[in-house]
Amino acid sequence: MSDLQSIETDARARIAAAATPADVEALRVEFLGKQGSISGLLKTLGKMSPEERQSEGPKIQGLRADVQDALSERREALEAAELEARLAQETLDLTLPAPEAPKGSVHPVSQVMDELAEIFADLGFSVATGPEIEDDWHNFTALNMAETHPARAMHDTFYFPEKPVDHALDQGERTGRTLLRTHTSPVQIRAMVERGAPLRIIAPGRTYRSDSDATHTPMFHQVEGLVVDEGIHLGHLKWTLETFLKAFFERDDIVLRLRPSYFPFTEPSVEVDVGYATEGGRRVVGGDGDAPGHAWMELLGSGMVNRRVLEFAGVDPDRYSGFAFGCGIDRLAMLKYGMNDLRAFFDGDARWLSHYGFTPQEQPTLSAGVGAAR
Ligand code: DAH
């Protein structure tokens, strides 16, 4: 066997034994690189006589071409095998159950707001909104709250610095200091100023007070109701609240007790209590609060809109009268769905939400019963 033949046999054996494309590359360098053994053989041609070169040249060139082909073949085979292996490993089993996608849920406060809108829409009310960054005039003055009213104190209300902050400015005309609205009642004023009478609105939304314990959070939710028309009286108020609460709690035995009270923006003013029983440590709304095993719970404030408030808002108090009410939404949600700590509403604990939250499919409808199915 000539030298060249044994070199080729040896090279082929080693190429066949290469296990990875990297091994093939190492062999290419060893044989054909600048310092490679076959490249070395080619260099010897220069020192040969012309006759020798004529006979040896083609053999060495042939050897180089053969080794080159063997290397490429082996590299392709190894790469194909690698791809095969990867594809085999990445096979998807389409019969496996899909992992459950994380689902969002509707916060109980949002759920109750939807329920309110649904119930009051049926009574001819539309939903009105106003800014959470309010001015002193809408939040207090136009609601007939005197300069000295305790709610105006710094320790009750979150005020902004004297100079209104920029983002407060683009929310319409403002007078006085800006603050985080302490109730939804300023929406009454805005609605009357913008739309005049007659009017039927509810205004659900966020409200803020400097207060924090198990039953008070600095941010909470209220819904305001306002009806202004000719001939509106206290009977309309009572009927509306009764109808609303029966639909909301999905019970016919809702009993209300109206107690005389005082709010600067209503005259007369009434506080509304609802009868309830305690069942298994939980308050269940329904029944006469004076009946055995029952008690009264304060639910909301209301009354006939004060003449001065109508005047402030540009409504003629000699032609129109109205009633208004304001109620905590968080309290409504707690009562209806049996939660006991208000702070949990705003902790953002996903476990609490998955326990009390609602799936987006559970939209309230009057035909299906307005409450979420549970
Ligand atoms: N704004 C009152 C509050 O925040 C609630 C309220 C009471 C609203 C009587 C009313 C009302 O519209 O007539 O406590």
XYZ file of C-alpha atoms and ligand atoms in Angstrom:
388
model
C 0.000 0.000 0.000
C 1.463 3.357 -0.994
C 1.955 6.100 1.569
C -0.896 8.120 0.176
C -3.272 5.231 0.349
C -2.519 4.529 3.981
C -2.964 8.241 4.787
C -6.375 8.143 3.090
C -7.449 4.907 4.817
C -6.422 6.313 8.156
C -8.202 9.654 7.515
C -11.441 7.936 6.437
C -11.437 5.750 9.539
C -11.006 8.753 11.807
C -13.639 10.797 9.970
C -16.088 7.915 10.278
C -15.400 7.810 13.994
C -16.094 11.552 14.513
C -19.064 11.863 16.858
C -19.978 15.541 16.515
C -19.696 18.324 13.926
C -17.021 19.828 16.210
C -14.952 16.629 15.919
C -15.268 16.859 12.125
C -14.032 20.436 12.223
C -11.019 19.419 14.322
C -10.133 16.753 11.755
C -10.492 19.233 8.892
C -7.937 21.472 10.564
C -5.654 18.506 11.217
C -5.688 17.344 7.577
C -6.416 20.384 5.461
C -5.604 23.398 7.639
C -2.565 25.564 6.952
C -0.399 23.280 9.054
C -2.427 20.201 8.057
C -0.817 16.922 7.050
C -2.311 16.856 3.530
C -1.528 20.534 3.025
C 2.061 19.542 3.957
C 2.095 16.943 1.227
C 0.956 19.510 -1.325
C 3.852 21.745 -0.359
C 6.333 18.933 -1.257
C 5.245 19.212 -4.915
C 7.319 22.349 -5.293
C 10.548 20.475 -4.655
C 9.852 17.635 -7.098
C 11.172 17.219 -10.606
C 8.617 17.962 -13.313
C 8.121 14.265 -14.045
C 7.583 13.352 -10.425
C 5.210 16.263 -10.019
C 3.210 15.086 -13.025
C 2.715 11.658 -11.555
C 2.421 12.615 -7.829
C 0.453 15.890 -8.231
C -2.883 14.381 -9.307
C -2.658 11.718 -6.570
C -2.119 14.220 -3.786
C -4.841 16.528 -5.203
C -7.108 13.473 -5.443
C -6.359 12.578 -1.829
C -7.226 16.119 -0.721
C -10.506 16.107 -2.665
C -11.496 12.698 -1.270
C -10.759 13.715 2.314
C -12.643 16.956 1.792
C -15.690 15.066 0.508
C -15.530 12.594 3.368
C -15.432 15.453 5.858
C -18.470 17.231 4.356
C -20.452 14.028 4.151
C -19.751 13.191 7.772
C -20.597 16.732 8.897
C -23.914 16.669 7.060
C -24.780 13.254 8.471
C -24.011 14.358 12.021
C -25.978 17.585 11.654
C -28.971 15.713 10.274
C -28.818 13.252 13.165
C -28.665 16.118 15.659
C -31.735 17.703 14.102
C -33.569 14.374 14.165
C -32.793 13.922 17.822
C -33.972 17.421 18.662
C -37.190 17.031 16.723
C -37.865 13.704 18.410
C -37.365 15.302 21.801
C -39.528 18.316 21.050
C -42.525 16.324 20.000
C -45.733 17.777 21.457
C -48.270 15.468 22.962
C -51.475 17.074 21.777
C -53.565 14.753 23.910
C -52.207 16.212 27.174
C -54.645 18.550 28.977
C -53.650 22.197 28.438
C -52.300 23.980 31.515
C -54.947 26.277 32.928
C -54.413 29.862 31.835
C -54.477 32.343 34.729
C -57.891 33.992 34.730
C -58.642 37.458 35.999
C -61.636 38.027 38.215
C -64.008 40.885 38.799
C -63.460 42.653 42.125
C -66.534 42.551 44.389
C -66.677 46.357 44.361
C -66.837 46.392 40.553
C -69.418 43.639 40.654
C -71.623 45.629 43.027
C -71.220 48.786 40.912
C -72.446 46.818 37.909
C -75.377 45.530 39.911
C -76.270 49.076 41.003
C -76.141 50.363 37.446
C -78.315 47.486 36.314
C -80.960 47.953 39.001
C -81.161 51.729 38.682
C -81.152 51.619 34.886
C -84.398 49.694 35.219
C -85.804 52.610 37.246
C -84.780 55.138 34.589
C -81.514 56.330 36.161
C -78.341 56.933 34.190
C -74.816 56.695 35.558
C -72.996 60.012 36.091
C -69.346 60.506 36.975
C -67.200 63.289 38.341
C -63.509 63.828 39.091
C -61.892 62.247 42.130
C -59.723 65.343 42.415
C -62.439 67.840 43.256
C -62.505 71.448 44.208
C -63.701 72.917 47.427
C -66.744 74.492 45.805
C -68.256 71.289 44.371
C -67.281 69.118 47.330
C -68.424 71.473 50.101
C -69.700 74.963 49.291
C -72.349 74.090 46.711
C -73.528 71.304 49.019
C -74.300 73.937 51.628
C -71.480 72.950 53.927
C -70.425 75.956 55.945
C -66.827 77.165 56.135
C -66.765 75.815 59.666
C -68.149 72.352 58.877
C -65.950 69.719 60.594
C -65.629 67.641 57.402
C -63.650 70.526 55.909
C -60.927 70.113 58.522
C -57.444 69.070 57.453
C -57.547 65.928 59.580
C -60.613 64.633 57.714
C -59.951 65.639 54.144
C -56.933 65.099 51.891
C -56.149 68.530 50.461
C -53.701 69.276 47.692
C -51.139 72.046 48.148
C -52.592 75.559 47.739
C -51.505 75.694 44.118
C -53.661 73.210 42.192
C -51.633 70.334 40.771
C -51.400 70.219 36.986
C -53.535 67.161 36.339
C -56.364 68.688 38.337
C -56.517 71.621 35.962
C -57.700 69.827 32.857
C -60.845 68.521 34.503
C -63.007 71.526 33.912
C -63.575 74.742 35.716
C -62.371 74.727 39.294
C -62.696 77.053 42.166
C -61.020 77.006 45.526
C -58.584 74.455 46.808
C -58.364 71.016 45.269
C -58.871 67.925 47.357
C -59.656 64.242 47.033
C -63.443 64.196 47.065
C -64.750 63.076 50.439
C -68.049 61.805 49.046
C -69.809 61.290 45.729
C -72.225 64.150 46.469
C -70.305 66.711 44.318
C -71.469 64.684 41.307
C -75.007 65.858 42.185
C -73.865 69.419 41.642
C -72.004 68.648 38.431
C -74.950 66.712 37.007
C -77.445 69.497 37.794
C -75.134 72.213 36.438
C -74.484 70.255 33.248
C -77.908 68.770 32.566
C -80.421 70.769 34.576
C -83.777 69.333 35.657
C -85.503 66.894 35.443
C -82.776 64.436 36.325
C -82.315 60.882 37.562
C -78.763 59.741 38.162
C -76.628 57.473 40.245
C -72.938 58.230 40.674
C -70.798 55.344 41.903
C -67.110 55.959 42.516
C -64.056 56.274 44.723
C -64.010 58.618 47.693
C -61.307 59.538 50.208
C -61.046 60.418 53.874
C -58.228 60.522 56.335
C -59.441 57.495 58.259
C -58.150 53.957 58.757
C -59.325 51.017 60.871
C -61.204 47.719 60.380
C -64.290 49.503 59.071
C -62.674 52.570 57.467
C -60.080 52.801 54.711
C -58.625 56.068 53.370
C -60.068 55.198 49.968
C -63.522 53.700 49.760
C -66.514 53.653 47.449
C -69.871 55.358 47.519
C -72.874 55.582 45.310
C -74.850 58.772 45.134
C -78.414 58.921 43.923
C -80.286 62.015 42.800
C -83.755 62.588 41.424
C -84.945 66.088 40.549
C -88.336 66.700 39.039
C -91.604 68.492 39.683
C -93.484 67.199 42.702
C -90.825 64.855 44.081
C -91.393 64.047 47.767
C -90.150 61.803 50.538
C -92.485 58.983 49.453
C -90.579 58.711 46.167
C -87.354 58.418 48.120
C -88.666 55.634 50.329
C -90.145 53.660 47.445
C -86.987 53.991 45.374
C -84.726 52.835 48.204
C -87.011 49.928 49.030
C -87.197 48.833 45.409
C -83.444 49.156 45.025
C -82.620 47.193 48.192
C -85.093 44.418 47.416
C -83.530 43.951 43.998
C -79.993 44.239 45.336
C -80.355 41.763 48.203
C -82.740 39.638 46.150
C -85.315 39.458 48.965
C -88.848 40.757 49.276
C -88.762 41.091 53.061
C -86.510 44.159 53.196
C -87.811 46.515 55.919
C -86.543 50.081 56.145
C -86.639 52.468 59.077
C -86.284 56.151 58.325
C -84.814 58.228 61.154
C -84.730 62.036 61.176
C -81.166 63.237 60.778
C -79.132 66.166 59.558
C -77.078 66.754 56.430
C -76.343 70.264 55.194
C -77.349 69.283 51.646
C -80.800 67.857 52.480
C -83.844 69.188 54.308
C -85.414 67.194 55.782
C -82.684 64.598 56.144
C -83.205 60.967 56.980
C -80.910 58.181 57.931
C -82.060 54.840 56.614
C -81.703 51.666 58.638
C -82.404 48.180 57.392
C -83.576 45.215 59.481
C -81.284 42.190 59.661
C -80.780 38.929 61.522
C -77.511 37.307 62.546
C -77.174 33.819 61.123
C -74.044 31.798 61.783
C -72.132 34.902 62.819
C -73.080 36.645 59.619
C -75.453 39.568 59.174
C -78.274 38.676 56.837
C -80.343 41.595 55.621
C -84.127 41.147 55.762
C -87.023 41.252 58.194
C -88.279 43.840 60.644
C -85.460 45.097 62.836
C -87.823 45.122 65.816
C -88.792 41.444 65.409
C -87.230 38.867 67.756
C -83.695 37.918 66.726
C -83.462 41.005 64.522
C -81.827 44.410 64.772
C -81.423 47.615 62.777
C -78.328 48.609 60.909
C -77.617 52.037 59.482
C -77.252 51.725 55.726
C -77.284 55.150 54.120
C -77.973 58.857 54.398
C -80.609 60.638 52.363
C -83.192 63.372 52.262
C -84.900 66.004 50.174
C -82.357 68.134 48.343
C -81.887 71.412 50.221
C -83.261 74.437 48.333
C -79.905 76.122 48.666
C -78.204 73.200 46.880
C -80.667 73.457 43.978
C -79.970 77.201 43.820
C -76.194 76.692 43.848
C -76.572 74.253 40.949
C -78.831 76.594 38.963
C -82.091 74.626 39.381
C -85.248 76.593 40.246
C -86.286 75.390 43.747
C -89.790 76.842 43.354
C -90.476 74.605 40.401
C -88.404 71.525 41.185
C -87.762 69.399 44.215
C -85.570 66.362 44.564
C -84.330 63.600 46.776
C -80.795 62.331 47.184
C -79.039 59.526 48.944
C -75.484 58.389 49.525
C -74.432 54.874 50.426
C -71.161 53.004 50.972
C -70.603 50.460 48.209
C -68.034 48.469 50.161
C -70.558 48.048 52.965
C -73.160 46.822 50.440
C -70.688 44.298 49.033
C -69.717 43.065 52.511
C -73.351 42.582 53.473
C -74.381 40.845 50.306
C -71.366 38.572 49.869
C -70.461 37.973 53.512
C -67.030 39.559 53.884
C -65.985 40.860 57.261
C -62.860 43.018 56.926
C -63.058 46.091 54.761
C -59.271 46.380 54.505
C -59.070 43.107 52.558
C -60.911 44.867 49.732
C -57.841 46.941 48.979
C -54.965 44.633 49.967
C -54.749 43.177 46.468
C -54.329 39.646 47.839
C -55.000 37.327 44.905
C -56.140 34.548 47.272
C -58.859 36.800 48.699
C -59.898 37.730 45.168
C -60.077 34.145 43.992
C -62.218 33.385 47.032
C -64.570 36.350 46.763
C -64.008 37.561 43.187
C -66.321 36.939 40.303
C -65.590 35.476 36.907
C -66.100 37.860 34.009
C -68.956 35.615 32.850
C -70.992 36.450 35.932
C -72.406 39.700 34.681
C -75.478 40.916 36.518
C -78.730 40.888 34.633
C -82.174 41.556 35.964
C -83.641 38.551 34.182
C -81.140 36.162 35.762
C -81.304 37.753 39.198
C -78.979 40.657 39.579
C -76.513 39.012 41.963
C -73.586 36.958 40.774
C -74.397 33.253 40.722
C -72.646 31.528 43.604
N -72.512 62.554 51.404
C -72.888 61.832 52.608
C -71.662 61.172 53.185
O -70.694 61.080 52.561
C -73.902 60.789 52.319
C -75.198 61.382 51.908
C -76.158 61.692 52.849
C -75.445 61.636 50.595
C -77.356 62.245 52.494
C -76.662 62.198 50.204
C -77.619 62.490 51.171
O -76.963 62.460 48.945
O -78.796 63.024 50.791
O -71.707 60.724 54.296
